[in-house]
Amino acid sequence: QWSLEVEACRSLKTHQEAVVFCGRNSSGAPHQLPSLEFRNILHGRIYNPIESVFVADATIDSKAWADLRNCGSLESLKIQDCTISESESGFAGLSRSVSMLDIRSRTLSRKHLQQIATLQGLTHLWLSPQGSIDTGELREFLSELRKLPNLRDFSLHKVDVSADAMSAIAELRNLET
């Protein structure tokens, strides 16, 4: 797994200009690659895994999705000003450990929304699409979000929200914010 994550980091950083944050070393400095440290062994781990990825101003294609899938401990993914391809697995292929997803993207399709709604570990979801989302697609997506038992924080920006969509948001009973 360590070698898969190291390769994913290198690929994402060169191919997509991504910022990869793996955690902090013993001196508190952030890791940019999975690192091997003696203190990890004391905590029952062999290395500090990738915890967070930020991708900006890029195209998230099948190669980038494959790299993200190799990050088995990924908790947080932020996508900003990107074009997101419609990969078969895409968001749905991400690790079950993803709890925070922040998308400020050029494109967000029905397929993307359907895939996001399958991420059972999500606790925080922030969406700010730069294009429009069809009212029916939004209502369907919000209905699917009810299946996410851990979702506590949901934010939707730059989207016209109809009365139907507002009622669907109100049905998300676990939301705190």
Tab-separated table of C-alpha atoms in Angstrom:
chain	number	residue	atom	x	y	z
A	1	GLN	CA	0.000	0.000	0.000
A	2	TRP	CA	2.842	2.370	0.852
A	3	SER	CA	4.381	2.074	-2.622
A	4	LEU	CA	0.950	2.566	-4.241
A	5	GLU	CA	0.424	5.754	-2.245
A	6	VAL	CA	3.912	7.087	-2.969
A	7	GLU	CA	3.330	6.560	-6.700
A	8	ALA	CA	-0.150	8.120	-6.464
A	9	CYS	CA	1.315	11.197	-4.729
A	10	ARG	CA	4.012	11.640	-7.309
A	11	SER	CA	1.578	11.140	-10.176
A	12	LEU	CA	-1.030	13.531	-8.776
A	13	LYS	CA	1.558	16.207	-8.023
A	14	THR	CA	3.115	16.096	-11.493
A	15	HIS	CA	0.089	15.263	-13.615
A	16	GLN	CA	-2.535	17.318	-11.774
A	17	GLU	CA	-0.654	19.908	-9.708
A	18	ALA	CA	-2.330	18.469	-6.608
A	19	VAL	CA	-1.365	19.282	-3.063
A	20	VAL	CA	-1.152	16.081	-1.069
A	21	PHE	CA	-1.122	16.216	2.718
A	22	CYS	CA	-0.255	12.995	4.513
A	23	GLY	CA	-0.169	14.185	8.089
A	24	ARG	CA	2.586	15.604	10.261
A	25	ASN	CA	5.980	14.241	11.207
A	26	SER	CA	7.316	14.187	14.764
A	27	SER	CA	8.461	17.820	14.475
A	28	GLY	CA	4.998	18.945	13.314
A	29	ALA	CA	5.979	19.621	9.694
A	30	PRO	CA	3.469	18.437	7.069
A	31	HIS	CA	4.329	15.389	4.959
A	32	GLN	CA	3.937	15.623	1.205
A	33	LEU	CA	4.569	11.908	0.620
A	34	PRO	CA	3.745	8.889	2.739
A	35	SER	CA	6.655	8.674	5.157
A	36	LEU	CA	8.287	5.970	7.172
A	37	GLU	CA	9.072	6.938	10.762
A	38	PHE	CA	9.938	4.887	13.812
A	39	ARG	CA	7.131	6.512	15.841
A	40	ASN	CA	4.601	5.046	13.375
A	41	ILE	CA	5.649	1.545	14.369
A	42	LEU	CA	4.978	2.452	18.000
A	43	HIS	CA	1.421	3.366	16.966
A	44	GLY	CA	0.921	0.144	15.035
A	45	ARG	CA	1.443	1.684	11.589
A	46	ILE	CA	4.245	1.256	9.132
A	47	TYR	CA	3.909	4.738	7.590
A	48	ASN	CA	1.872	7.958	7.674
A	49	PRO	CA	-0.788	7.451	5.006
A	50	ILE	CA	-2.271	10.095	2.698
A	51	GLU	CA	-5.098	11.791	4.576
A	52	SER	CA	-5.951	14.785	2.401
A	53	VAL	CA	-5.707	15.788	-1.260
A	54	PHE	CA	-6.404	19.183	-2.828
A	55	VAL	CA	-6.588	19.361	-6.630
A	56	ALA	CA	-6.954	22.745	-8.357
A	57	ASP	CA	-7.279	23.959	-11.931
A	58	ALA	CA	-6.859	20.545	-13.534
A	59	THR	CA	-8.727	17.820	-15.338
A	60	ILE	CA	-9.533	14.875	-13.140
A	61	ASP	CA	-9.342	12.061	-15.666
A	62	SER	CA	-9.258	8.267	-15.344
A	63	LYS	CA	-5.557	8.364	-14.340
A	64	ALA	CA	-6.239	10.861	-11.542
A	65	TRP	CA	-9.216	8.780	-10.343
A	66	ALA	CA	-6.957	5.699	-10.271
A	67	ASP	CA	-4.385	7.630	-8.204
A	68	LEU	CA	-7.072	8.788	-5.771
A	69	ARG	CA	-8.384	5.223	-5.409
A	70	ASN	CA	-4.866	4.150	-4.357
A	71	CYS	CA	-5.099	6.482	-1.357
A	72	GLY	CA	-6.719	3.972	0.991
A	73	SER	CA	-6.748	6.262	4.039
A	74	LEU	CA	-7.990	9.379	2.257
A	75	GLU	CA	-10.251	11.370	4.581
A	76	SER	CA	-10.528	14.727	2.841
A	77	LEU	CA	-10.735	15.635	-0.851
A	78	LYS	CA	-11.036	19.182	-2.139
A	79	ILE	CA	-11.517	19.823	-5.844
A	80	GLN	CA	-11.384	23.419	-7.046
A	81	ASP	CA	-11.776	24.839	-10.556
A	82	CYS	CA	-11.395	21.416	-12.153
A	83	THR	CA	-13.006	19.630	-15.037
A	84	ILE	CA	-14.112	16.247	-13.744
A	85	SER	CA	-14.344	13.372	-16.212
A	86	GLU	CA	-17.236	10.952	-16.026
A	87	SER	CA	-15.270	7.899	-14.968
A	88	GLU	CA	-17.230	4.717	-14.339
A	89	SER	CA	-16.188	4.653	-10.697
A	90	GLY	CA	-15.168	8.289	-10.129
A	91	PHE	CA	-16.298	9.466	-6.711
A	92	ALA	CA	-17.893	6.082	-5.974
A	93	GLY	CA	-14.483	4.410	-6.259
A	94	LEU	CA	-12.984	6.505	-3.472
A	95	SER	CA	-12.032	5.030	-0.139
A	96	ARG	CA	-14.775	4.434	2.406
A	97	SER	CA	-12.722	6.591	4.778
A	98	VAL	CA	-13.527	9.809	2.840
A	99	SER	CA	-15.457	11.937	5.317
A	100	MET	CA	-14.985	15.424	3.862
A	101	LEU	CA	-15.652	16.351	0.255
A	102	ASP	CA	-15.413	19.943	-1.013
A	103	ILE	CA	-16.131	20.465	-4.704
A	104	ARG	CA	-15.886	23.871	-6.352
A	105	SER	CA	-15.807	22.641	-9.887
A	106	ARG	CA	-16.423	23.672	-13.465
A	107	THR	CA	-18.485	20.567	-14.074
A	108	LEU	CA	-20.762	18.504	-11.883
A	109	SER	CA	-23.022	16.099	-13.742
A	110	ARG	CA	-25.906	13.870	-12.733
A	111	LYS	CA	-23.490	10.935	-12.721
A	112	HIS	CA	-21.125	12.785	-10.370
A	113	LEU	CA	-24.003	13.557	-8.018
A	114	GLN	CA	-25.120	9.910	-8.048
A	115	GLN	CA	-21.581	8.774	-7.235
A	116	ILE	CA	-21.190	11.293	-4.396
A	117	ALA	CA	-24.419	10.012	-2.847
A	118	THR	CA	-22.808	6.544	-2.448
A	119	LEU	CA	-19.992	7.741	-0.150
A	120	GLN	CA	-21.268	6.235	3.099
A	121	GLY	CA	-18.510	7.761	5.246
A	122	LEU	CA	-19.282	11.381	4.328
A	123	THR	CA	-19.795	13.676	7.296
A	124	HIS	CA	-19.116	17.001	5.516
A	125	LEU	CA	-20.144	17.839	1.954
A	126	TRP	CA	-19.646	21.235	0.350
A	127	LEU	CA	-20.735	21.767	-3.256
A	128	SER	CA	-20.259	24.900	-5.324
A	129	PRO	CA	-20.660	24.038	-9.000
A	130	GLN	CA	-19.836	26.786	-11.464
A	131	GLY	CA	-22.405	25.508	-13.942
A	132	SER	CA	-26.073	24.956	-13.325
A	133	ILE	CA	-27.676	21.867	-11.845
A	134	ASP	CA	-31.052	20.855	-13.210
A	135	THR	CA	-33.806	21.216	-10.584
A	136	GLY	CA	-34.912	17.592	-11.040
A	137	GLU	CA	-31.337	16.307	-10.743
A	138	LEU	CA	-30.836	18.363	-7.595
A	139	ARG	CA	-34.046	17.024	-6.027
A	140	GLU	CA	-33.020	13.443	-6.901
A	141	PHE	CA	-29.540	13.997	-5.462
A	142	LEU	CA	-30.902	15.457	-2.236
A	143	SER	CA	-33.215	12.463	-1.875
A	144	GLU	CA	-30.229	10.135	-2.283
A	145	LEU	CA	-28.315	12.028	0.416
A	146	ARG	CA	-30.846	10.714	2.949
A	147	LYS	CA	-29.062	7.361	2.595
A	148	LEU	CA	-25.866	8.841	4.075
A	149	PRO	CA	-26.229	8.164	7.805
A	150	ASN	CA	-23.169	10.163	8.880
A	151	LEU	CA	-23.754	13.373	6.897
A	152	ARG	CA	-23.735	16.220	9.434
A	153	ASP	CA	-22.677	19.259	7.415
A	154	PHE	CA	-24.033	20.083	3.958
A	155	SER	CA	-23.419	23.296	2.066
A	156	LEU	CA	-24.683	24.181	-1.404
A	157	HIS	CA	-23.449	27.394	-3.047
A	158	LYS	CA	-24.201	29.122	-6.340
A	159	VAL	CA	-27.217	26.929	-7.016
A	160	ASP	CA	-30.803	28.068	-7.409
A	161	VAL	CA	-32.722	26.051	-4.844
A	162	SER	CA	-36.424	25.492	-5.471
A	163	ALA	CA	-39.045	24.977	-2.772
A	164	ASP	CA	-38.961	21.232	-3.561
A	165	ALA	CA	-35.196	21.175	-3.064
A	166	MET	CA	-35.540	23.045	0.232
A	167	SER	CA	-38.028	20.456	1.472
A	168	ALA	CA	-35.587	17.700	0.438
A	169	ILE	CA	-32.831	19.447	2.431
A	170	ALA	CA	-35.185	19.630	5.420
A	171	GLU	CA	-35.574	15.830	5.189
A	172	LEU	CA	-31.846	15.363	5.837
A	173	ARG	CA	-32.469	14.694	9.534
A	174	ASN	CA	-28.862	14.209	10.662
A	175	LEU	CA	-27.669	17.624	9.502
A	176	GLU	CA	-26.198	19.899	12.132
A	177	THR	CA	-25.206	22.740	9.786
